[in-house]
Amino acid sequence: MIQRNDILEFMRETAYKPMTYQELEKHFEINSAQEFKDFLKLLNELENEGLVLRTRTERYGVPERMNLLRGKLQAHAKGFGFLIPEDRDHPDVYIHANDMGGAMNGDTILVRITAKSAAGGKLEGEVVRVVSRAITQIVGLFQMNEGYAFVLPDDKRVVRDIFIPKEAFNGAMDGHKVVVRLVTYPEGRAAAEGEVIEILGHKNDPGVDIISIIRKHQLPESFPDEVLEEATAVPETIAEPDLAGRRDLRHKRIVTIDGEDAKDLDDAVNVERLENGNYVLGVHIADVSYYVTEGSPLDREAYNRGCSVYLVDRVIPMLPHRLSNGICSLNPQVDRLTMSCEMEFDAGANVVRHDIFTSVIKTSERMTYTNVRKLLTDEAEPDVAEKYAYLMDDFRLMEELAGKLRNRRMKRGAIDFDFQESKILVDENGKPTDIIKRDRTIAEQIIEEFMLAANETVAEHFHWLKVPFLYRIHEDPDSEKLTHFMEFITNFGYVVRGKGNTVHPRALQSLLEEIKGTKEETVISTVMLRSMKQAKYDAHSTGHFGLAAEFYSHFTSPIRRYPDLIIHRVIREVLEQGNMDDKRHEYLSARMDDIAKQSSERERVAVDAERETEALKKAEFMLDKVGEEFEGLISSVTGFGIFVELDNTVEGLIRLSDMHDDYYHYHEAQHALIGERTSRIYRLGDEVKVRVARVSTEEHTIDFELVDMKPRKQKVSLVDALNSVRRDKQRGRGGRGGAPAAAGGGRNARGGDRERGAAEGARSGRRSKGGTGAAAAAGKSGRPRKGGSSAAAAAGAAGATRGTGVDAAKSRALETVGGKAGGEGGRTGPRRRKKKVAKK
């Protein structure tokens, strides 16, 4: 029987020329009627999936042989978009708003390349065909007219409002937030049409804002009945048969160290000193895979969710609370099943021995970061010091080992960003009451280092066993963005050593240490971070640039992340059965790429939702502060204005249109706006005083007015800056507002971050049916250019984690290089990531 790969491989041959189905039938020597029927069915399936294309002359071929590319559309709020090719090595393709062909954000499309830059790097194209639709429903604001209505989408990347005929209102009224099912998709000048399937409530009702974000990202609020039934069937206590083959560690002093509000405790640690002076570190992780078996309803649901989502006022867990807060949570003084990684370190913190095994533990205490910090700094209250006195030697030893682990990590070149985190406090109605800074204390650093050590050890161990596995990888920075960064820091008198367009992470960490405590520390750290790529999951170990680690995985958080659960399952299989047979090896290998892709995509959805809720609550928090003045730092400079971050981590925009004292030019390399008449410079990292001018809880935006700017202590090459601006103008790159509105630059536009500048004018006025609104009329000036757009240097290349503010930089710092609170420290994945911010 002919397989799909047989057809695809034949059509991909160099000598192949498009054939009719009769010619293909003859080539494959199809004789029977049933075989012919199956062949046509298979050919139609391949055509529907966009893997095979039928020409106007009824001939079949593969898209790549017809100057077509297949991939996903990353749409922009201004109407244009980028094709993100399935071929990872192929550059992104810019698609003008007029060439979108009715495609919407996330759609799988086929694109024809229509133009290339002189250097061949920047590509432009047009949508030839929408292979599959990503959006089936949309959340938005219901606006009623006589006999019809429009829904204004919350997702600004959907640039056309959705037409709703009267018979599809289903009870919705003007001002309601609704969920709309798409009945028809946009085509030509015709808008998409939908019907209301759920009314979330009036836009001003308490809680509707968060629910709207949950629905927008299609996050599951509840578990299917079959999943809950399976979770209910899991026993609440451990029985003797559960202990078979496990190492009993219940006699050891093992503790959990978490935040005060954590309920799903999935990692515990202990440290001992051997007679030879070496340290033994035990990292014990909840054995979730023992309860969530492969292919079960629980497993399928966990795969679909990908990770837990931590919104400002609630958690959407990957697993039901009966598991995540119950039998899988390493609660104190109860027996729990775990997967342990025990490592012996010498005086230089090198691993001299390790062991990975299943175990049973009983944690001695449920410690908090606050108490551990106070105990180690002698600030604990007498009753707390007395209660935990028997653990003090352990905590001192943990502090000692963590310090050595960190020193060793820094010496090998790991990059350690230290941006300020914050937490939004809300009342019972979800109204924000305060924004507090979260310090990265010695307690957090202990857990961070221990989790990193375990993740690396596990990754390397199973890499050499050559079994199917999931790794956490972080690719080297893009050479173009790295060059931009290295040019930028020369303005401050710094140099990063490297060969050609490559640099070792040690050189970047050395720079971070050199700028520690200086005025330019925030500026340079932020720009460095934006030059880096985003970490992701992969079935192949290609290393982790930010951690300077050859092998890295996510092993330490199976309650919250599906990749951790998967590798626990692989570990158990290897431990219990030795090496896998060929059939099992082949099956798991085939699945890992899909799991890596799904997990990375779900992580992006979680990050976007978390950022959006934080942006919303920060806007709500500033709502009653209009007219008040604050000190802040310029966190980003763009062609449409200046972003300023306040001390409480709230970020707002000083719009270029509100700066009336001069005509300003945006200068990419300097990350600055430069006045044409006054030569006044506003630059990333400058200290300013601002006044809150406007707050929009609907757009989640805050506008500032500039009150004053403190004198700049860093040297700025004004002559070079102005000369560069003039060169940019001669090349057609400058002008008021700086770069073209498209915010091009290939992958810089990825990630779905809603952009402040894109909202300006894009949603004003009511759009008629079939109209695109100003957002869709980006114009050809939006094309990307050599060297990238204004976002290329300013926003960096951290994939979907990109943004132009320091808050986004903090998020990517955690994600890129470590922190228990971030992705790489091993504990919470997207739990602490920062808000979605504007990006050009």
CSV table of N, CA and C in Angstrom, one decimal, residues 549-679:
chain,number,residue,atom,x,y,z
A,549,ALA,N,25.7,25.9,29.5
A,549,ALA,CA,25.6,24.5,29.8
A,549,ALA,C,25.5,23.7,28.5
A,550,GLU,N,26.3,22.6,28.4
A,550,GLU,CA,26.2,21.7,27.2
A,550,GLU,C,24.9,20.9,27.2
A,551,PHE,N,24.5,20.5,28.4
A,551,PHE,CA,23.3,19.7,28.6
A,551,PHE,C,22.3,20.4,29.6
A,552,TYR,N,21.1,20.4,29.2
A,552,TYR,CA,20.1,21.0,30.2
A,552,TYR,C,18.7,20.5,29.9
A,553,SER,N,17.9,20.2,30.9
A,553,SER,CA,16.6,19.7,30.8
A,553,SER,C,15.7,20.4,31.9
A,554,HIS,N,14.4,20.1,31.8
A,554,HIS,CA,13.5,20.5,32.9
A,554,HIS,C,13.0,19.2,33.5
A,555,PHE,N,13.6,19.0,34.7
A,555,PHE,CA,13.3,17.8,35.5
A,555,PHE,C,12.5,18.0,36.7
A,556,THR,N,12.6,19.3,37.2
A,556,THR,CA,12.2,19.6,38.6
A,556,THR,C,10.8,20.1,38.9
A,557,SER,N,9.9,20.1,37.8
A,557,SER,CA,8.6,20.6,38.1
A,557,SER,C,7.5,19.9,37.3
A,558,PRO,N,7.3,18.6,37.6
A,558,PRO,CA,6.3,17.8,36.8
A,558,PRO,C,4.9,18.1,37.2
A,559,ILE,N,4.7,18.8,38.3
A,559,ILE,CA,3.3,19.2,38.6
A,559,ILE,C,2.8,20.3,37.7
A,560,ARG,N,3.8,21.1,37.3
A,560,ARG,CA,3.5,22.4,36.5
A,560,ARG,C,3.8,22.3,35.1
A,561,ARG,N,4.7,21.4,34.6
A,561,ARG,CA,5.2,21.4,33.3
A,561,ARG,C,5.1,20.0,32.7
A,562,TYR,N,4.6,19.9,31.5
A,562,TYR,CA,4.4,18.6,30.9
A,562,TYR,C,5.8,18.0,30.5
A,563,PRO,N,6.7,18.7,29.9
A,563,PRO,CA,8.0,18.1,29.6
A,563,PRO,C,8.7,17.4,30.8
A,564,ASP,N,8.6,18.0,32.0
A,564,ASP,CA,9.2,17.4,33.2
A,564,ASP,C,8.5,16.0,33.4
A,565,LEU,N,7.2,16.0,33.2
A,565,LEU,CA,6.4,14.7,33.4
A,565,LEU,C,6.9,13.7,32.4
A,566,ILE,N,7.1,14.1,31.2
A,566,ILE,CA,7.5,13.2,30.1
A,566,ILE,C,8.8,12.6,30.4
A,567,ILE,N,9.8,13.4,30.8
A,567,ILE,CA,11.2,12.8,31.1
A,567,ILE,C,11.2,12.0,32.3
A,568,HIS,N,10.3,12.3,33.3
A,568,HIS,CA,10.2,11.4,34.5
A,568,HIS,C,9.7,10.0,34.0
A,569,ARG,N,8.8,10.0,33.0
A,569,ARG,CA,8.3,8.7,32.5
A,569,ARG,C,9.4,7.9,31.8
A,570,VAL,N,10.2,8.6,31.1
A,570,VAL,CA,11.4,8.0,30.4
A,570,VAL,C,12.4,7.5,31.4
A,571,ILE,N,12.6,8.3,32.4
A,571,ILE,CA,13.6,7.9,33.5
A,571,ILE,C,13.1,6.6,34.2
A,572,ARG,N,11.8,6.6,34.5
A,572,ARG,CA,11.3,5.4,35.2
A,572,ARG,C,11.4,4.2,34.4
A,573,GLU,N,11.2,4.3,33.1
A,573,GLU,CA,11.2,3.2,32.2
A,573,GLU,C,12.7,2.6,32.1
A,574,VAL,N,13.6,3.5,32.0
A,574,VAL,CA,15.0,3.1,32.0
A,574,VAL,C,15.5,2.5,33.3
A,575,LEU,N,15.1,3.1,34.4
A,575,LEU,CA,15.4,2.6,35.7
A,575,LEU,C,14.9,1.2,35.9
A,576,GLU,N,13.6,1.0,35.5
A,576,GLU,CA,13.0,-0.3,35.8
A,576,GLU,C,13.3,-1.4,34.8
A,577,GLN,N,13.5,-1.0,33.5
A,577,GLN,CA,13.7,-2.0,32.5
A,577,GLN,C,15.0,-2.0,31.8
A,578,GLY,N,15.9,-1.1,32.2
A,578,GLY,CA,17.1,-1.0,31.5
A,578,GLY,C,16.8,-0.3,30.1
A,579,ASN,N,17.6,-0.5,29.1
A,579,ASN,CA,17.4,0.1,27.8
A,579,ASN,C,16.1,-0.4,27.2
A,580,MET,N,15.5,0.5,26.4
A,580,MET,CA,14.2,0.2,25.7
A,580,MET,C,14.5,-0.7,24.5
A,581,ASP,N,13.4,-1.4,24.1
A,581,ASP,CA,13.5,-2.2,22.9
A,581,ASP,C,13.4,-1.2,21.7
A,582,ASP,N,13.7,-1.7,20.5
A,582,ASP,CA,13.8,-0.8,19.3
A,582,ASP,C,12.4,-0.2,19.0
A,583,LYS,N,11.4,-1.0,19.2
A,583,LYS,CA,10.0,-0.5,18.8
A,583,LYS,C,9.6,0.7,19.8
A,584,ARG,N,9.9,0.5,21.1
A,584,ARG,CA,9.5,1.5,22.0
A,584,ARG,C,10.4,2.8,21.8
A,585,HIS,N,11.7,2.6,21.5
A,585,HIS,CA,12.6,3.6,21.2
A,585,HIS,C,12.1,4.5,20.0
A,586,GLU,N,11.7,3.8,19.0
A,586,GLU,CA,11.2,4.4,17.8
A,586,GLU,C,10.0,5.2,18.0
A,587,TYR,N,9.1,4.6,18.8
A,587,TYR,CA,7.8,5.3,19.1
A,587,TYR,C,8.0,6.6,19.9
A,588,LEU,N,8.8,6.5,21.0
A,588,LEU,CA,9.1,7.7,21.8
A,588,LEU,C,9.9,8.8,21.0
A,589,SER,N,10.8,8.3,20.2
A,589,SER,CA,11.6,9.3,19.4
A,589,SER,C,10.7,10.1,18.5
A,590,ALA,N,9.7,9.4,17.9
A,590,ALA,CA,8.7,10.0,17.0
A,590,ALA,C,7.9,11.0,17.7
A,591,ARG,N,7.6,10.8,19.0
A,591,ARG,CA,6.7,11.7,19.7
A,591,ARG,C,7.4,12.9,20.3
A,592,MET,N,8.7,12.8,20.6
A,592,MET,CA,9.4,13.9,21.3
A,592,MET,C,9.3,15.2,20.6
A,593,ASP,N,9.5,15.2,19.2
A,593,ASP,CA,9.4,16.5,18.5
A,593,ASP,C,8.1,17.2,18.7
A,594,ASP,N,7.0,16.3,18.6
A,594,ASP,CA,5.7,16.9,18.7
A,594,ASP,C,5.5,17.4,20.1
A,595,ILE,N,5.9,16.7,21.2
A,595,ILE,CA,5.8,17.2,22.6
A,595,ILE,C,6.5,18.4,22.8
A,596,ALA,N,7.8,18.5,22.2
A,596,ALA,CA,8.6,19.7,22.4
A,596,ALA,C,7.9,20.9,21.8
A,597,LYS,N,7.3,20.7,20.6
A,597,LYS,CA,6.7,21.9,19.9
A,597,LYS,C,5.4,22.3,20.7
A,598,GLN,N,4.6,21.3,21.1
A,598,GLN,CA,3.4,21.6,21.8
A,598,GLN,C,3.6,22.3,23.1
A,599,SER,N,4.6,21.8,23.8
A,599,SER,CA,5.0,22.4,25.1
A,599,SER,C,5.5,23.8,25.0
A,600,SER,N,6.3,24.0,24.0
A,600,SER,CA,6.8,25.4,23.7
A,600,SER,C,5.7,26.4,23.4
A,601,GLU,N,4.7,25.9,22.6
A,601,GLU,CA,3.6,26.7,22.2
A,601,GLU,C,2.7,27.0,23.4
A,602,ARG,N,2.4,26.0,24.2
A,602,ARG,CA,1.6,26.2,25.3
A,602,ARG,C,2.2,27.2,26.3
A,603,GLU,N,3.5,27.1,26.4
A,603,GLU,CA,4.3,28.0,27.3
A,603,GLU,C,4.1,29.4,26.9
A,604,ARG,N,4.1,29.6,25.5
A,604,ARG,CA,4.0,31.0,25.0
A,604,ARG,C,2.6,31.5,25.3
A,605,VAL,N,1.6,30.6,25.2
A,605,VAL,CA,0.2,31.1,25.5
A,605,VAL,C,0.1,31.5,27.0
A,606,ALA,N,0.7,30.7,27.9
A,606,ALA,CA,0.7,30.9,29.3
A,606,ALA,C,1.4,32.3,29.6
A,607,VAL,N,2.5,32.5,29.0
A,607,VAL,CA,3.3,33.7,29.2
A,607,VAL,C,2.4,34.9,28.7
A,608,ASP,N,1.8,34.8,27.6
A,608,ASP,CA,1.0,35.9,27.0
A,608,ASP,C,-0.1,36.3,28.0
A,609,ALA,N,-0.8,35.2,28.4
A,609,ALA,CA,-2.0,35.4,29.3
A,609,ALA,C,-1.5,36.0,30.7
A,610,GLU,N,-0.4,35.6,31.2
A,610,GLU,CA,0.1,36.1,32.5
A,610,GLU,C,0.5,37.6,32.3
A,611,ARG,N,1.2,37.9,31.3
A,611,ARG,CA,1.6,39.3,31.0
A,611,ARG,C,0.4,40.2,30.9
A,612,GLU,N,-0.6,39.7,30.1
A,612,GLU,CA,-1.8,40.5,29.9
A,612,GLU,C,-2.5,40.8,31.2
A,613,THR,N,-2.7,39.8,32.0
A,613,THR,CA,-3.4,40.1,33.3
A,613,THR,C,-2.6,41.0,34.2
A,614,GLU,N,-1.2,40.9,34.1
A,614,GLU,CA,-0.4,41.9,34.9
A,614,GLU,C,-0.5,43.3,34.3
A,615,ALA,N,-0.5,43.4,33.0
A,615,ALA,CA,-0.7,44.7,32.4
A,615,ALA,C,-2.0,45.3,32.7
A,616,LEU,N,-3.0,44.5,32.7
A,616,LEU,CA,-4.4,45.0,33.1
A,616,LEU,C,-4.4,45.5,34.5
A,617,LYS,N,-3.9,44.7,35.4
A,617,LYS,CA,-4.0,45.1,36.9
A,617,LYS,C,-3.1,46.3,37.2
A,618,LYS,N,-2.0,46.4,36.5
A,618,LYS,CA,-1.1,47.6,36.7
A,618,LYS,C,-1.8,48.8,36.2
A,619,ALA,N,-2.5,48.7,35.1
A,619,ALA,CA,-3.3,49.8,34.6
A,619,ALA,C,-4.4,50.2,35.6
A,620,GLU,N,-5.1,49.2,36.1
A,620,GLU,CA,-6.1,49.5,37.1
A,620,GLU,C,-5.5,50.1,38.3
A,621,PHE,N,-4.3,49.7,38.7
A,621,PHE,CA,-3.7,50.3,39.9
A,621,PHE,C,-3.4,51.7,39.7
A,622,MET,N,-3.0,52.1,38.5
A,622,MET,CA,-2.7,53.5,38.2
A,622,MET,C,-3.9,54.4,37.9
A,623,LEU,N,-5.0,53.8,37.8
A,623,LEU,CA,-6.2,54.5,37.4
A,623,LEU,C,-6.5,55.8,38.2
A,624,ASP,N,-6.4,55.6,39.5
A,624,ASP,CA,-6.7,56.8,40.4
A,624,ASP,C,-5.4,57.6,40.7
A,625,LYS,N,-4.4,57.5,39.9
A,625,LYS,CA,-3.2,58.2,40.1
A,625,LYS,C,-2.9,59.2,39.0
A,626,VAL,N,-3.9,59.4,38.1
A,626,VAL,CA,-3.8,60.4,37.0
A,626,VAL,C,-3.5,61.8,37.6
A,627,GLY,N,-2.5,62.4,37.1
A,627,GLY,CA,-2.1,63.7,37.6
A,627,GLY,C,-0.9,63.7,38.6
A,628,GLU,N,-0.7,62.5,39.2
A,628,GLU,CA,0.4,62.4,40.1
A,628,GLU,C,1.8,62.2,39.4
A,629,GLU,N,2.8,62.6,40.1
A,629,GLU,CA,4.2,62.6,39.5
A,629,GLU,C,5.0,61.5,40.1
A,630,PHE,N,5.9,60.9,39.3
A,630,PHE,CA,6.7,59.8,39.8
A,630,PHE,C,8.1,59.9,39.1
A,631,GLU,N,9.1,59.3,39.8
A,631,GLU,CA,10.4,59.2,39.3
A,631,GLU,C,10.5,57.8,38.5
A,632,GLY,N,11.2,57.8,37.4
A,632,GLY,CA,11.3,56.6,36.6
A,632,GLY,C,12.6,56.6,35.8
A,633,LEU,N,12.8,55.4,35.1
A,633,LEU,CA,13.9,55.2,34.1
A,633,LEU,C,13.3,55.0,32.8
A,634,ILE,N,13.9,55.5,31.7
A,634,ILE,CA,13.5,55.2,30.4
A,634,ILE,C,13.9,53.8,30.1
A,635,SER,N,12.9,52.9,29.9
A,635,SER,CA,13.1,51.5,29.8
A,635,SER,C,13.2,51.1,28.3
A,636,SER,N,12.7,52.0,27.4
A,636,SER,CA,12.8,51.6,26.0
A,636,SER,C,12.5,52.9,25.2
A,637,VAL,N,13.2,53.0,24.1
A,637,VAL,CA,13.0,54.2,23.2
A,637,VAL,C,12.6,53.6,21.8
A,638,THR,N,11.5,54.1,21.3
A,638,THR,CA,11.0,53.6,20.0
A,638,THR,C,10.7,54.8,19.1
A,639,GLY,N,10.3,54.5,17.9
A,639,GLY,CA,10.0,55.5,16.9
A,639,GLY,C,8.7,56.2,17.2
A,640,PHE,N,7.9,55.7,18.1
A,640,PHE,CA,6.6,56.4,18.4
A,640,PHE,C,6.6,56.9,19.9
A,641,GLY,N,7.7,56.8,20.6
A,641,GLY,CA,7.7,57.4,21.9
A,641,GLY,C,8.7,56.7,22.8
A,642,ILE,N,8.6,57.1,24.1
A,642,ILE,CA,9.5,56.7,25.1
A,642,ILE,C,8.8,55.9,26.2
A,643,PHE,N,9.2,54.7,26.5
A,643,PHE,CA,8.6,54.0,27.6
A,643,PHE,C,9.4,54.3,28.9
A,644,VAL,N,8.7,54.5,30.0
A,644,VAL,CA,9.3,54.8,31.3
A,644,VAL,C,8.8,53.8,32.3
A,645,GLU,N,9.8,53.2,33.1
A,645,GLU,CA,9.4,52.3,34.1
A,645,GLU,C,9.6,53.0,35.5
A,646,LEU,N,8.5,52.9,36.3
A,646,LEU,CA,8.5,53.5,37.6
A,646,LEU,C,9.2,52.6,38.6
A,647,ASP,N,9.5,53.1,39.8
A,647,ASP,CA,10.1,52.2,40.8
A,647,ASP,C,9.3,51.0,41.2
A,648,ASN,N,8.0,51.1,41.0
A,648,ASN,CA,7.1,50.0,41.3
A,648,ASN,C,6.9,49.0,40.2
A,649,THR,N,7.7,49.2,39.1
A,649,THR,CA,7.7,48.3,37.9
A,649,THR,C,6.6,48.6,37.0
A,650,VAL,N,5.7,49.6,37.3
A,650,VAL,CA,4.7,50.0,36.3
A,650,VAL,C,5.4,50.7,35.1
A,651,GLU,N,5.0,50.4,33.9
A,651,GLU,CA,5.6,51.0,32.8
A,651,GLU,C,4.5,51.8,32.0
A,652,GLY,N,4.9,53.0,31.5
A,652,GLY,CA,4.0,53.8,30.7
A,652,GLY,C,4.7,54.4,29.5
A,653,LEU,N,4.0,55.0,28.6
A,653,LEU,CA,4.5,55.6,27.4
A,653,LEU,C,4.4,57.1,27.3
A,654,ILE,N,5.5,57.8,27.0
A,654,ILE,CA,5.4,59.2,26.6
A,654,ILE,C,5.4,59.2,25.1
A,655,ARG,N,4.2,59.6,24.6
A,655,ARG,CA,4.0,59.5,23.1
A,655,ARG,C,4.8,60.6,22.4
A,656,LEU,N,5.4,60.3,21.3
A,656,LEU,CA,6.1,61.2,20.5
A,656,LEU,C,5.2,62.4,20.1
A,657,SER,N,3.9,62.1,19.9
A,657,SER,CA,3.0,63.2,19.5
A,657,SER,C,2.7,64.2,20.6
A,658,ASP,N,3.1,63.8,21.9
A,658,ASP,CA,2.9,64.7,23.0
A,658,ASP,C,4.2,65.5,23.3
A,659,MET,N,5.2,65.2,22.6
A,659,MET,CA,6.5,65.9,22.8
A,659,MET,C,6.6,67.1,21.8
A,660,HIS,N,6.1,68.3,22.2
A,660,HIS,CA,6.0,69.4,21.3
A,660,HIS,C,7.2,70.4,21.3
A,661,ASP,N,8.2,70.1,22.1
A,661,ASP,CA,9.3,71.1,22.2
A,661,ASP,C,10.3,71.0,21.0
A,662,ASP,N,10.2,69.9,20.3
A,662,ASP,CA,11.1,69.8,19.1
A,662,ASP,C,10.6,68.7,18.2
A,663,TYR,N,11.4,68.6,17.1
A,663,TYR,CA,11.1,67.5,16.1
A,663,TYR,C,12.1,66.4,16.3
A,664,TYR,N,11.7,65.2,16.8
A,664,TYR,CA,12.6,64.2,17.2
A,664,TYR,C,12.8,63.1,16.2
A,665,HIS,N,14.1,62.7,16.1
A,665,HIS,CA,14.4,61.5,15.2
A,665,HIS,C,14.8,60.3,16.1
A,666,TYR,N,14.3,59.2,15.7
A,666,TYR,CA,14.7,58.0,16.4
A,666,TYR,C,15.9,57.4,15.8
A,667,HIS,N,16.9,57.1,16.7
A,667,HIS,CA,18.2,56.5,16.3
A,667,HIS,C,18.4,55.1,16.9
A,668,GLU,N,18.4,54.2,16.0
A,668,GLU,CA,18.4,52.8,16.5
A,668,GLU,C,19.6,52.4,17.3
A,669,ALA,N,20.8,52.7,16.7
A,669,ALA,CA,22.0,52.3,17.3
A,669,ALA,C,22.3,52.9,18.7
A,670,GLN,N,21.8,54.1,18.9
A,670,GLN,CA,22.0,54.8,20.1
A,670,GLN,C,20.8,54.6,21.1
A,671,HIS,N,19.8,53.9,20.6
A,671,HIS,CA,18.6,53.7,21.5
A,671,HIS,C,18.1,55.1,22.0
A,672,ALA,N,18.0,56.0,21.1
A,672,ALA,CA,17.7,57.4,21.6
A,672,ALA,C,16.8,58.1,20.6
A,673,LEU,N,16.1,59.1,21.2
A,673,LEU,CA,15.4,60.1,20.4
A,673,LEU,C,16.2,61.4,20.4
A,674,ILE,N,16.5,62.0,19.3
A,674,ILE,CA,17.3,63.2,19.3
A,674,ILE,C,16.6,64.3,18.6
A,675,GLY,N,16.5,65.5,19.4
A,675,GLY,CA,15.8,66.6,18.9
A,675,GLY,C,16.6,67.3,17.7
A,676,GLU,N,15.9,67.6,16.7
A,676,GLU,CA,16.5,68.2,15.5
A,676,GLU,C,17.0,69.6,15.8
A,677,ARG,N,16.2,70.4,16.5
A,677,ARG,CA,16.6,71.8,16.8
A,677,ARG,C,17.4,72.0,18.0
A,678,THR,N,16.9,71.4,19.1
A,678,THR,CA,17.6,71.5,20.4
A,678,THR,C,18.7,70.6,20.7
A,679,SER,N,18.8,69.5,19.8
A,679,SER,CA,19.8,68.4,20.0
A,679,SER,C,19.6,67.7,21.4
